[in-house]
Every structure is written in structure tokens, then in C-alpha cells.
Tab-separated table of C-alpha atoms in Angstrom:
chain	number	residue	atom	x	y	z
A	1	MET	CA	-7.752	-39.842	-1.135
A	2	GLY	CA	-9.972	-38.699	-4.040
A	3	LYS	CA	-9.571	-39.536	-7.720
A	4	VAL	CA	-7.809	-36.269	-8.512
A	5	ALA	CA	-5.329	-36.735	-5.663
A	6	VAL	CA	-4.686	-40.340	-6.629
A	7	GLY	CA	-4.250	-39.293	-10.246
A	8	ALA	CA	-1.661	-36.699	-9.237
A	9	THR	CA	0.135	-39.273	-7.142
A	10	VAL	CA	0.257	-41.737	-10.008
A	11	VAL	CA	1.488	-39.129	-12.482
A	12	CYS	CA	4.302	-37.976	-10.195
A	13	ALA	CA	5.287	-41.527	-9.256
A	14	ALA	CA	5.193	-42.483	-12.917
A	15	ALA	CA	7.410	-39.513	-13.716
A	16	VAL	CA	10.134	-40.785	-11.432
A	17	CYS	CA	9.655	-44.446	-12.323
A	18	ALA	CA	9.649	-43.853	-16.082
A	19	ALA	CA	13.087	-42.273	-15.845
A	20	SER	CA	14.174	-45.185	-13.657
A	21	VAL	CA	12.889	-47.776	-16.102
A	22	TYR	CA	14.603	-45.964	-18.966
A	23	ILE	CA	17.907	-46.448	-17.129
A	24	VAL	CA	17.412	-50.179	-16.654
A	25	ARG	CA	16.325	-50.717	-20.214
A	26	ARG	CA	19.331	-48.834	-21.662
A	27	ARG	CA	21.752	-50.966	-19.658
A	28	MET	CA	19.915	-54.232	-20.263
A	29	GLN	CA	19.919	-53.601	-23.991
A	30	SER	CA	23.683	-53.250	-23.882
A	31	SER	CA	24.418	-56.082	-21.476
A	32	GLY	CA	21.494	-58.430	-21.866
A	33	LYS	CA	22.273	-60.039	-18.524
A	34	TRP	CA	20.220	-59.756	-15.359
A	35	ALA	CA	23.319	-60.449	-13.308
A	36	ARG	CA	24.538	-56.922	-14.012
A	37	VAL	CA	21.418	-55.226	-12.648
A	38	ILE	CA	22.694	-55.152	-9.060
A	39	GLU	CA	25.943	-53.598	-10.227
A	40	ILE	CA	23.975	-51.013	-12.235
A	41	LEU	CA	22.013	-50.099	-9.099
A	42	ARG	CA	25.194	-49.781	-7.034
A	43	VAL	CA	26.882	-47.493	-9.561
A	44	LEU	CA	23.726	-45.418	-10.020
A	45	GLU	CA	23.387	-44.946	-6.279
A	46	GLU	CA	26.970	-43.715	-6.119
A	47	ASP	CA	26.470	-41.332	-9.052
A	48	CYS	CA	23.242	-39.955	-7.574
A	49	ALA	CA	24.731	-39.508	-4.108
A	50	THR	CA	23.998	-36.195	-2.393
A	51	PRO	CA	26.176	-36.017	0.720
A	52	ILE	CA	25.698	-32.944	2.877
A	53	GLY	CA	28.842	-31.314	1.486
A	54	LYS	CA	27.537	-31.529	-2.072
A	55	LEU	CA	24.154	-30.139	-1.031
A	56	ARG	CA	25.885	-27.139	0.538
A	57	GLN	CA	27.774	-26.579	-2.706
A	58	VAL	CA	24.507	-26.690	-4.650
A	59	ALA	CA	22.902	-24.235	-2.208
A	60	ASP	CA	25.871	-21.857	-2.479
A	61	ALA	CA	25.723	-22.044	-6.288
A	62	MET	CA	21.987	-21.313	-6.150
A	63	THR	CA	22.613	-18.233	-4.005
A	64	VAL	CA	25.304	-16.971	-6.395
A	65	GLU	CA	22.957	-17.403	-9.366
A	66	MET	CA	20.185	-15.593	-7.480
A	67	HIS	CA	22.444	-12.563	-6.970
A	68	ALA	CA	23.465	-12.615	-10.641
A	69	GLY	CA	19.875	-12.892	-11.850
A	70	LEU	CA	18.791	-9.964	-9.682
A	71	ALA	CA	21.676	-7.832	-10.944
A	72	SER	CA	20.800	-7.868	-14.644
A	73	GLU	CA	18.524	-9.457	-17.229
A	74	GLY	CA	20.180	-12.525	-18.707
A	75	GLY	CA	22.938	-12.491	-16.101
A	76	SER	CA	22.070	-15.924	-14.780
A	77	LYS	CA	20.483	-19.244	-15.674
A	78	LEU	CA	17.877	-18.187	-13.104
A	79	LYS	CA	15.574	-15.616	-14.693
A	80	MET	CA	14.706	-14.074	-11.301
A	81	LEU	CA	11.604	-12.444	-12.792
A	82	ILE	CA	10.120	-9.384	-11.117
A	83	SER	CA	6.481	-10.258	-10.460
A	84	TYR	CA	5.375	-6.690	-9.560
A	85	VAL	CA	3.629	-8.229	-6.547
A	86	ASP	CA	4.661	-5.939	-3.696
A	87	ASN	CA	1.667	-6.353	-1.408
A	88	LEU	CA	0.912	-9.922	-0.370
A	89	PRO	CA	-2.417	-10.824	1.268
A	90	SER	CA	-2.593	-10.169	4.993
A	91	GLY	CA	-5.861	-11.859	5.888
A	92	GLU	CA	-7.630	-8.516	6.315
A	93	GLU	CA	-9.139	-8.606	2.804
A	94	HIS	CA	-12.922	-8.411	2.445
A	95	GLY	CA	-15.289	-8.806	-0.482
A	96	PHE	CA	-15.393	-11.167	-3.405
A	97	PHE	CA	-12.893	-11.586	-6.185
A	98	TYR	CA	-12.558	-13.639	-9.332
A	99	ALA	CA	-9.762	-15.818	-10.666
A	100	LEU	CA	-9.137	-17.149	-14.155
A	101	ASP	CA	-6.654	-20.018	-14.434
A	102	LEU	CA	-5.482	-20.673	-18.002
A	103	GLY	CA	-2.677	-23.192	-18.289
A	104	GLY	CA	-3.668	-25.981	-20.664
A	105	THR	CA	-6.503	-27.491	-22.635
A	106	ASN	CA	-8.900	-26.651	-19.790
A	107	PHE	CA	-9.279	-23.425	-17.839
A	108	ARG	CA	-10.999	-22.591	-14.571
A	109	VAL	CA	-13.100	-19.641	-13.534
A	110	MET	CA	-13.518	-19.052	-9.801
A	111	ARG	CA	-14.962	-16.573	-7.344
A	112	VAL	CA	-13.883	-16.321	-3.734
A	113	LEU	CA	-15.686	-14.540	-0.895
A	114	LEU	CA	-13.293	-13.178	1.726
A	115	GLY	CA	-14.355	-12.304	5.259
A	116	GLY	CA	-11.280	-10.759	6.844
A	117	LYS	CA	-9.317	-12.227	9.745
A	118	GLN	CA	-12.338	-13.930	11.261
A	119	GLY	CA	-14.043	-15.276	8.158
A	120	ARG	CA	-11.030	-15.855	5.872
A	121	VAL	CA	-12.288	-17.682	2.745
A	122	VAL	CA	-16.007	-17.728	3.494
A	123	LYS	CA	-17.072	-19.333	0.242
A	124	GLN	CA	-15.652	-20.268	-3.134
A	125	GLU	CA	-17.216	-21.472	-6.350
A	126	ALA	CA	-15.507	-22.674	-9.513
A	127	LYS	CA	-16.188	-24.092	-12.941
A	128	GLU	CA	-13.823	-25.869	-15.322
A	129	VAL	CA	-14.213	-25.363	-19.057
A	130	SER	CA	-12.650	-27.388	-21.880
A	131	ILE	CA	-11.174	-25.446	-24.783
A	132	PRO	CA	-12.281	-26.791	-28.204
A	133	PRO	CA	-9.151	-28.052	-30.020
A	134	HIS	CA	-9.642	-25.769	-33.032
A	135	LEU	CA	-9.427	-22.670	-30.804
A	136	MET	CA	-5.911	-23.665	-29.719
A	137	THR	CA	-4.635	-22.977	-33.230
A	138	SER	CA	-7.085	-20.365	-34.516
A	139	GLY	CA	-6.871	-16.625	-33.809
A	140	SER	CA	-6.319	-14.647	-30.618
A	141	ASP	CA	-9.778	-13.044	-30.716
A	142	GLU	CA	-11.491	-16.412	-31.121
A	143	LEU	CA	-9.728	-17.928	-28.099
A	144	PHE	CA	-10.191	-14.970	-25.777
A	145	ASN	CA	-13.808	-14.455	-26.902
A	146	PHE	CA	-14.521	-18.042	-25.857
A	147	ILE	CA	-12.845	-17.495	-22.481
A	148	ALA	CA	-14.649	-14.170	-21.916
A	149	GLU	CA	-18.019	-15.711	-22.762
A	150	ALA	CA	-17.426	-18.542	-20.291
A	151	LEU	CA	-16.405	-16.020	-17.642
A	152	ALA	CA	-19.499	-13.894	-18.336
A	153	ASN	CA	-21.728	-16.960	-18.056
A	154	PHE	CA	-20.106	-17.805	-14.729
A	155	VAL	CA	-20.611	-14.232	-13.458
A	156	ALA	CA	-24.298	-14.527	-14.391
A	157	THR	CA	-24.657	-17.322	-11.809
A	158	GLU	CA	-23.640	-15.166	-8.826
A	159	GLY	CA	-25.764	-15.906	-5.793
A	160	GLU	CA	-26.918	-13.521	-3.081
A	161	ASP	CA	-23.779	-14.187	-1.037
A	162	PHE	CA	-21.683	-12.479	-3.685
A	163	HIS	CA	-22.895	-8.905	-3.451
A	164	LEU	CA	-21.024	-6.218	-5.383
A	165	PRO	CA	-21.217	-2.754	-3.760
A	166	GLU	CA	-22.689	-0.077	-5.989
A	167	GLY	CA	-20.210	1.730	-8.213
A	168	ARG	CA	-17.527	-0.952	-8.073
A	169	GLN	CA	-16.055	-3.232	-10.709
A	170	ARG	CA	-15.525	-6.915	-10.265
A	171	GLU	CA	-11.809	-7.660	-9.943
A	172	LEU	CA	-9.898	-10.613	-11.349
A	173	GLY	CA	-6.591	-12.389	-10.749
A	174	PHE	CA	-5.410	-13.955	-14.035
A	175	THR	CA	-3.134	-17.003	-13.820
A	176	PHE	CA	-1.551	-17.456	-17.245
A	177	SER	CA	0.806	-20.431	-17.249
A	178	PHE	CA	2.706	-19.736	-20.451
A	179	PRO	CA	6.029	-17.895	-20.992
A	180	VAL	CA	5.340	-14.182	-20.508
A	181	LYS	CA	7.498	-11.084	-20.149
A	182	GLN	CA	5.685	-9.228	-17.415
A	183	THR	CA	5.706	-5.432	-17.753
A	184	SER	CA	3.527	-4.527	-14.758
A	185	LEU	CA	1.345	-6.235	-12.195
A	186	SER	CA	-1.490	-6.377	-14.714
A	187	SER	CA	0.235	-6.676	-18.086
A	188	GLY	CA	2.596	-9.035	-19.845
A	189	THR	CA	3.523	-9.948	-23.406
A	190	LEU	CA	3.378	-13.549	-24.572
A	191	ILE	CA	6.828	-14.909	-25.460
A	192	LYS	CA	5.619	-18.171	-26.964
A	193	TRP	CA	2.815	-20.681	-26.704
A	194	THR	CA	3.375	-24.177	-25.288
A	195	LYS	CA	1.176	-27.177	-24.388
A	196	GLY	CA	-0.292	-27.581	-27.873
A	197	PHE	CA	-1.329	-23.946	-28.416
A	198	SER	CA	-0.171	-22.188	-31.584
A	199	ILE	CA	-1.814	-18.808	-32.156
A	200	GLU	CA	0.676	-16.570	-33.906
A	201	ASP	CA	-1.176	-13.257	-33.587
A	202	THR	CA	-1.025	-13.469	-29.771
A	203	VAL	CA	2.775	-13.785	-29.592
A	204	GLY	CA	4.363	-10.468	-28.606
A	205	GLN	CA	1.001	-9.081	-27.483
A	206	ASP	CA	-0.266	-8.184	-24.013
A	207	VAL	CA	-2.368	-11.155	-22.893
A	208	VAL	CA	-4.242	-9.064	-20.337
A	209	GLY	CA	-5.116	-6.559	-23.072
A	210	ALA	CA	-6.424	-9.409	-25.223
A	211	LEU	CA	-8.623	-10.637	-22.369
A	212	VAL	CA	-9.900	-7.150	-21.521
A	213	LYS	CA	-10.899	-6.481	-25.143
A	214	ALA	CA	-12.708	-9.813	-25.284
A	215	MET	CA	-14.584	-9.023	-22.056
A	216	GLU	CA	-15.609	-5.676	-23.530
A	217	ARG	CA	-16.918	-7.424	-26.633
A	218	VAL	CA	-19.189	-9.652	-24.523
A	219	GLY	CA	-20.264	-6.767	-22.266
A	220	LEU	CA	-18.469	-7.924	-19.124
A	221	ASP	CA	-17.234	-5.104	-16.860
A	222	MET	CA	-14.304	-6.578	-14.915
A	223	ASN	CA	-10.880	-5.213	-13.989
A	224	VAL	CA	-7.880	-7.534	-14.361
A	225	THR	CA	-5.988	-6.554	-11.218
A	226	ALA	CA	-3.126	-9.042	-11.318
A	227	LEU	CA	-1.380	-11.279	-13.859
A	228	VAL	CA	0.314	-14.069	-11.900
A	229	ASN	CA	1.917	-17.480	-12.199
A	230	ASP	CA	1.019	-20.436	-10.026
A	231	THR	CA	4.142	-20.284	-7.841
A	232	VAL	CA	3.550	-16.646	-6.928
A	233	GLY	CA	-0.076	-17.581	-6.267
A	234	THR	CA	1.066	-20.357	-3.930
A	235	LEU	CA	3.163	-17.809	-2.043
A	236	ALA	CA	0.138	-15.505	-1.788
A	237	GLY	CA	-2.044	-18.326	-0.480
A	238	GLY	CA	0.547	-19.244	2.118
A	239	ARG	CA	1.034	-15.659	3.295
A	240	TYR	CA	-2.742	-15.156	3.573
A	241	TYR	CA	-2.871	-17.705	6.385
A	242	ASN	CA	0.624	-17.277	7.811
A	243	PRO	CA	2.505	-13.942	7.923
A	244	ASP	CA	5.831	-15.774	8.310
A	245	VAL	CA	5.713	-17.296	4.805
A	246	VAL	CA	8.777	-16.056	2.896
A	247	ALA	CA	8.917	-18.437	-0.076
A	248	ALA	CA	6.909	-20.923	-2.094
A	249	VAL	CA	8.002	-24.006	-4.000
A	250	ILE	CA	6.110	-26.128	-6.526
A	251	LEU	CA	7.205	-29.777	-6.725
A	252	GLY	CA	5.134	-31.714	-9.232
A	253	THR	CA	5.331	-32.493	-12.934
A	254	GLY	CA	7.350	-29.270	-13.036
A	255	THR	CA	9.169	-27.310	-10.361
A	256	ASN	CA	9.657	-23.630	-9.531
A	257	ALA	CA	10.178	-21.302	-6.584
A	258	ALA	CA	9.222	-17.753	-5.659
A	259	TYR	CA	10.201	-15.725	-2.621
A	260	VAL	CA	9.887	-12.294	-1.005
A	261	GLU	CA	12.937	-10.139	-1.714
A	262	ARG	CA	13.909	-6.772	-0.241
A	263	ALA	CA	13.257	-4.269	-3.018
A	264	HIS	CA	16.569	-2.465	-2.470
A	265	ALA	CA	18.379	-5.763	-3.102
A	266	ILE	CA	17.213	-5.929	-6.729
A	267	PRO	CA	19.755	-3.915	-8.794
A	268	LYS	CA	17.858	-4.476	-12.050
A	269	TRP	CA	14.726	-2.856	-10.601
A	270	HIS	CA	14.728	0.735	-11.864
A	271	GLY	CA	11.311	1.880	-10.707
A	272	LEU	CA	10.296	3.582	-7.498
A	273	LEU	CA	10.720	1.392	-4.455
A	274	PRO	CA	7.343	-0.016	-3.367
A	275	LYS	CA	5.869	1.241	-0.111
A	276	SER	CA	6.084	-2.234	1.368
A	277	GLY	CA	9.812	-2.348	0.655
A	278	GLU	CA	9.318	-5.850	-0.735
A	279	MET	CA	8.960	-7.513	-4.128
A	280	VAL	CA	8.062	-11.094	-4.960
A	281	ILE	CA	10.595	-12.721	-7.282
A	282	ASN	CA	9.644	-15.607	-9.555
A	283	MET	CA	12.921	-17.519	-9.733
A	284	GLU	CA	12.112	-20.017	-12.520
A	285	TRP	CA	14.548	-22.277	-10.681
A	286	GLY	CA	13.814	-25.262	-12.907
A	287	ASN	CA	16.453	-23.861	-15.279
A	288	PHE	CA	19.180	-23.922	-12.596
A	289	ARG	CA	22.279	-25.912	-13.404
A	290	SER	CA	25.652	-26.259	-11.736
A	291	SER	CA	28.757	-28.419	-11.937
A	292	HIS	CA	27.843	-29.539	-8.415
A	293	LEU	CA	24.607	-31.236	-9.497
A	294	PRO	CA	24.996	-35.033	-9.371
A	295	LEU	CA	24.242	-35.742	-13.024
A	296	THR	CA	24.637	-39.287	-14.337
A	297	GLU	CA	25.181	-40.511	-17.882
A	298	TYR	CA	21.471	-41.279	-17.974
A	299	ASP	CA	20.564	-37.695	-17.102
A	300	HIS	CA	22.607	-36.574	-20.087
A	301	LEU	CA	20.868	-39.119	-22.325
A	302	LEU	CA	17.432	-38.045	-21.117
A	303	ASP	CA	18.321	-34.389	-21.600
A	304	PHE	CA	19.610	-35.062	-25.123
A	305	ASP	CA	16.351	-36.819	-26.018
A	306	SER	CA	14.175	-34.070	-24.516
A	307	LEU	CA	12.360	-31.294	-26.360
A	308	ASN	CA	14.660	-28.683	-24.776
A	309	PRO	CA	18.210	-30.059	-24.478
A	310	GLY	CA	20.437	-28.109	-22.110
A	311	GLU	CA	17.520	-26.337	-20.448
A	312	GLN	CA	15.475	-26.938	-17.283
A	313	ILE	CA	18.158	-29.255	-15.892
A	314	LEU	CA	17.073	-29.025	-12.243
A	315	GLU	CA	13.459	-29.577	-13.267
A	316	LYS	CA	14.393	-32.716	-15.201
A	317	ILE	CA	16.286	-34.074	-12.182
A	318	ILE	CA	13.490	-33.353	-9.697
A	319	SER	CA	10.325	-33.855	-11.735
A	320	GLY	CA	11.652	-36.397	-14.216
A	321	MET	CA	10.057	-34.879	-17.287
A	322	THR	CA	11.100	-36.829	-20.386
A	323	PRO	CA	9.593	-37.471	-23.831
A	324	ASN	CA	8.694	-41.049	-22.842
A	325	MET	CA	6.859	-39.679	-19.835
A	326	SER	CA	4.941	-37.143	-21.913
A	327	ALA	CA	2.965	-39.995	-23.410
A	328	MET	CA	2.473	-41.385	-19.927
A	329	HIS	CA	1.171	-38.049	-18.628
A	330	SER	CA	-1.314	-37.623	-21.429
A	331	ASP	CA	-3.399	-40.663	-20.540
A	332	THR	CA	-2.407	-41.683	-17.020
A	333	SER	CA	-5.475	-42.534	-14.935
A	334	PRO	CA	-5.903	-43.076	-11.190
A	335	ASP	CA	-5.666	-46.814	-11.844
A	336	LEU	CA	-2.217	-48.102	-10.860
A	337	LYS	CA	-2.658	-50.940	-13.373
A	338	VAL	CA	-2.090	-48.367	-16.143
A	339	VAL	CA	1.380	-47.643	-14.797
A	340	GLY	CA	2.090	-51.351	-14.489
A	341	SER	CA	1.043	-51.901	-18.096
A	342	LYS	CA	3.287	-49.103	-19.343
A	343	LEU	CA	6.266	-50.394	-17.376
A	344	LYS	CA	5.702	-53.807	-18.930
A	345	ASP	CA	5.717	-52.292	-22.419
A	346	ILE	CA	8.893	-50.305	-21.739
A	347	LEU	CA	10.819	-53.142	-20.087
A	348	GLU	CA	9.531	-55.912	-22.305
A	349	VAL	CA	9.443	-58.147	-19.231
A	350	PRO	CA	6.570	-58.878	-16.821
A	351	THR	CA	6.388	-56.124	-14.203
A	352	THR	CA	4.711	-58.609	-11.864
A	353	SER	CA	8.050	-60.390	-11.573
A	354	LEU	CA	9.183	-60.007	-7.961
A	355	LYS	CA	12.766	-59.463	-9.109
A	356	MET	CA	11.720	-56.720	-11.535
A	357	ARG	CA	9.508	-55.012	-8.987
A	358	LYS	CA	12.378	-54.843	-6.522
A	359	VAL	CA	14.614	-53.309	-9.172
A	360	VAL	CA	12.083	-50.634	-10.066
A	361	VAL	CA	11.404	-49.811	-6.412
A	362	SER	CA	15.114	-49.462	-5.748
A	363	LEU	CA	15.548	-47.196	-8.778
A	364	CYS	CA	12.601	-45.026	-7.758
A	365	ASP	CA	14.001	-44.684	-4.246
A	366	ILE	CA	17.419	-43.606	-5.519
A	367	ILE	CA	16.125	-41.044	-7.987
A	368	ALA	CA	13.341	-39.695	-5.750
A	369	CYS	CA	15.722	-39.227	-2.842
A	370	ARG	CA	18.176	-37.349	-5.046
A	371	GLY	CA	15.408	-35.016	-6.258
A	372	ALA	CA	14.111	-34.452	-2.731
A	373	ARG	CA	17.549	-33.612	-1.338
A	374	LEU	CA	18.307	-31.234	-4.201
A	375	SER	CA	14.946	-29.520	-3.575
A	376	ALA	CA	16.019	-29.056	0.046
A	377	ALA	CA	19.338	-27.587	-1.116
A	378	GLY	CA	17.453	-25.094	-3.296
A	379	ILE	CA	15.274	-24.015	-0.366
A	380	TYR	CA	18.370	-23.707	1.805
A	381	GLY	CA	19.921	-21.505	-0.888
A	382	ILE	CA	16.918	-19.171	-0.735
A	383	LEU	CA	17.138	-18.988	3.046
A	384	LYS	CA	20.872	-18.184	2.785
A	385	LYS	CA	20.125	-15.396	0.295
A	386	LEU	CA	17.623	-13.926	2.762
A	387	GLY	CA	19.957	-14.357	5.744
A	388	ARG	CA	17.519	-16.767	7.365
A	389	ASP	CA	19.722	-19.862	7.398
A	390	ALA	CA	21.029	-19.230	10.903
A	391	PRO	CA	20.095	-17.217	14.023
A	392	LYS	CA	20.972	-13.523	13.706
A	393	ASP	CA	22.522	-11.768	16.707
A	394	GLY	CA	21.310	-14.614	18.863
A	395	GLU	CA	17.705	-14.177	17.678
A	396	THR	CA	15.785	-16.517	15.408
A	397	GLN	CA	13.429	-15.395	12.644
A	398	LYS	CA	10.464	-17.617	11.883
A	399	SER	CA	10.606	-18.649	8.217
A	400	VAL	CA	7.800	-20.624	6.595
A	401	ILE	CA	8.005	-22.245	3.155
A	402	ALA	CA	4.680	-22.789	1.361
A	403	MET	CA	4.699	-25.942	-0.774
A	404	ASP	CA	2.430	-27.356	-3.470
A	405	GLY	CA	2.545	-29.957	-6.233
A	406	GLY	CA	1.918	-33.680	-6.469
A	407	LEU	CA	5.438	-34.792	-5.572
A	408	PHE	CA	5.262	-32.919	-2.273
A	409	GLU	CA	1.611	-33.510	-1.472
A	410	HIS	CA	1.187	-37.167	-2.435
A	411	TYR	CA	4.630	-38.790	-2.643
A	412	THR	CA	5.267	-39.280	1.079
A	413	GLN	CA	8.794	-40.612	0.755
A	414	PHE	CA	9.774	-37.594	-1.356
A	415	SER	CA	8.357	-34.998	1.044
A	416	GLU	CA	9.788	-36.709	4.130
A	417	CYS	CA	13.234	-36.973	2.549
A	418	MET	CA	13.108	-33.314	1.501
A	419	GLU	CA	12.145	-32.086	4.970
A	420	SER	CA	14.726	-34.210	6.773
A	421	SER	CA	17.410	-33.025	4.331
A	422	LEU	CA	16.484	-29.401	4.944
A	423	LYS	CA	16.817	-29.954	8.706
A	424	GLU	CA	20.184	-31.597	8.139
A	425	LEU	CA	21.376	-28.545	6.182
A	426	LEU	CA	20.066	-26.042	8.723
A	427	GLY	CA	21.212	-27.809	11.855
A	428	ASP	CA	19.163	-28.306	15.011
A	429	GLU	CA	19.025	-24.691	16.176
A	430	ALA	CA	18.131	-23.038	12.873
A	431	SER	CA	15.737	-25.795	11.783
A	432	ASP	CA	13.527	-25.041	14.792
A	433	SER	CA	12.673	-21.679	13.194
A	434	VAL	CA	11.949	-23.049	9.696
A	435	GLU	CA	8.637	-24.681	8.886
A	436	VAL	CA	7.337	-26.304	5.696
A	437	ILE	CA	3.574	-26.126	5.062
A	438	HIS	CA	1.190	-27.120	2.295
A	439	SER	CA	-0.454	-24.215	0.430
A	440	ASN	CA	-3.045	-25.507	-2.009
A	441	ASP	CA	-4.409	-24.043	-5.278
A	442	GLY	CA	-2.145	-21.078	-5.904
A	443	SER	CA	-3.390	-20.840	-9.476
A	444	GLY	CA	-6.987	-20.408	-8.305
A	445	VAL	CA	-7.495	-19.085	-4.789
A	446	GLY	CA	-3.993	-17.561	-4.787
A	447	ALA	CA	-4.788	-15.490	-7.889
A	448	ALA	CA	-8.034	-14.233	-6.325
A	449	LEU	CA	-6.144	-13.289	-3.156
A	450	LEU	CA	-3.641	-11.267	-5.188
A	451	ALA	CA	-6.528	-9.468	-6.878
A	452	ALA	CA	-7.762	-8.629	-3.377
A	453	SER	CA	-4.401	-7.484	-1.985
A	454	HIS	CA	-3.863	-5.214	-5.024
A	455	SER	CA	-7.462	-4.051	-5.318
A	456	GLN	CA	-8.055	-0.616	-6.825
A	457	TYR	CA	-10.255	0.081	-3.788
A	458	LEU	CA	-7.596	-0.460	-1.113
A	459	ASP	CA	-7.612	3.239	-0.263
A	460	ASP	CA	-11.218	2.894	0.833
A	461	SER	CA	-12.003	1.911	4.385
A	462	GLN	CA	-12.523	-1.687	3.256
A	463	THR	CA	-12.374	-3.744	0.092
A	464	SER	CA	-15.908	-5.035	0.234
């Protein structure tokens, strides 16, 4: 496992463990007696319990909220955002396409060469660029000029493999991981900045328009074909390799889901029905909440202390994002000793103590299992909404769920618990037709694939 993978594992494990340690410390401060720790664990396990009946209630509540969110804007805790992606990659795409992934203090530029069914992703090249801190709080033009210049410099390094046919523009998939109100496949207005950015003159403006103007200023001729988020990109990447992919779920330091909906089943969609008859919906399921969620007193305390009390409840349960963890995320390294040091500081007792280590492991197991089982309930809710939770007229439909994120990819106990819980919900017969797969790098390759599947040259005989 490489440094990046190990780092992701540590961050996700730390996310769960930090919440666990917070629980122990709160109770120990009030009791001051180790003898009560076992009782604390027993009560916590009971409060976090997710029996199959409760999971079915959560899934049913998810399905109800999905219907409400599709019916009208603001009708549900689930935003159920229309992505305007109505043509997912098929594997037939040819040519080369660019991706720009902007979601934090670094951004990536990437180009991907596609070779159709036989070649698939023939070659890909990428470069990561750090954003100078002053540009995160300066003006919109300054930030996007910097990004456009980096993109232009990257384009200038194209090798012979990346040949652009005469008379064609380069095409780009733009992953923009900030709150946006999308108005078309290739436009969206910024709602607010997060992650340390604060550029007032960008808020309320079309971020694609800002990028296009910046590219024009540096003399770069490139068409922004698609504005996407990483979950939709994960779905695109999964569908590119497997036509049975119907949904995607991110399980990492945050969580979200996207799925393919029948266009006629979206009452709030007022445009012409797409030729494909389908539309990808970005659920923003991290904001889901229900009286059926097994919330403990500690969940309420963590929520109260968070930056967004009352919001992103499911995300806080699954991913464990808390203010204490924010500090942990900012400087967590692939060295497990860092986590041990932080746990020592939080607990004010040696984490090498065998007794303490057993407590923390037990807490992590309880909380991770709860998050994994609730993730399975969410997936089951999506399958129910699509009518894919049971055989239809005696026939089974193959349904594949594309997954990404550190919790799923690197936290083995979490992923195994999630998959076994999903099988438990589906039953033996239906679970045979549902498969969970890993779909990597939706924010990069996925964005390039969406640029390809929505290319302005699709009417031509090929997209090369």
C-alpha cells in the first residue's frame, strides 16, 4: 500500500477513533473511574445498535425523502440535485479529454486518452498544483487566472500520443467541489466558498464562465463540456467499465451518493425529456436525517460542537467529521505514531496501555459498524426507489454500485460490514443480482469521461 493509500487509511480510521475517544473522555471526566468504562461500552453498543428492522426503517425513510426531493426544490432534507448528466460513458468514446479537479488548496489538471471498447483508457497524465494562500482570499480573476495559466502550461506539454484533429477544440470536464447551484451541464453559480476560500466577487457567479474568461485571457482555446461533482464522476467511471452500474457512493472523510433516475420520475424537472430517458441525480445524502437513525447523546454533543449544527447528520455518523478531527485531518501523516500521539493528548493517559487500547478498539468497532450498516441501508433505499431491491416478474436485474473513498477502500472492517449488511437487507435471491465495485478517481478520470460522453462532436462518426 503506497503512502497516499496509507494516509487515507489513517485519516479515515482517525476520523472514527477521534469520535470514539471523545466519548470516553466525556464520560471519564464525569465519572473519573475506569470501572465504569465497560458499562459505558455496553450502553453505547446498545444505543448504536442497528438491527435489521431498524435498517429497513432507515431505508424506507430514505426512499420517502428521495421522492420528496425529486418532487420540488426544498421539499426534502435530501437536495436531490439534477446534474444535467443524461448520457453516461459507454466505453465507445475515443480521443483525448482534459479534467480539472478543484476542491481544496491544491488542484489537479489531467488529460486522458480513450481508445474505445478495446483500448479503454490508453494513457493518462496529470499534474497537481498548489494554490498560493493569498489567492484563496483575493479576487475571482486572480484565482482563475492562476488556474488557467497552470492548465495552459500543462496543455503545452502534450506529447505525440495526444493528437487533436484539425478544427476541433480541446474539451474539459471541470470538477468543482464547492456548493454550486447547477443551471446546465456546463454552468453553475457558486453558493458559497468553503475549505478556507473566501472570494466574495465569485459568490453568485457562474464558475464555468469565470474559468472560460480566464482561459481566454491566457489564450487557451478549450471548451468546458461538463461541470461535475466527484460522486457523479465516480458513477461515470463505474459505468464506463460496467453498463450495469446504477449508483455511486463516496465513503470517506465525507459521504454522498448519486444514481441514475428515470427522467419521467423527476416532477421538478421542467425541461424536455433527454433522449436517453435518464438523468443522474446527485442526492447529497450526507444531509439525510430521520427519527430512525440510532443517534446517541454523544452524537448530539458532537453535532452541537460542529461548525454546522443540525446539518449533515448522516455524514457525521458515517464519516465522523468533528471539530476535534479537523485538526487531526490537517496534519495527519501516513505514520500511525501520529494518531497514537493525538489519542494520548486527547485521553491524557498513555495510549500504549493495553487496557486503553482495548477500549479504543472496541469503540472504533461499534461506531464503524454502525456507519457501515447505515451506509448499506442508504444503498438499499436507492435500490428500493429504483425497484431493484427484489426480482421483478420472476426476473432479476443486475445492479452494480460503484464505490470510492478511504473508508470503503482502505478500512476493511467497514467495507466488509457494509457489504454483508446489504446482503442481509436484500436477502439471498436479490443479493445475487447486486454487486459492489470500486470505482477510483471520479474527480479526475470520471470528469474527463463525462467530457467525452457529452462531447460537442458526438454527432460526428467518432469523437477522436
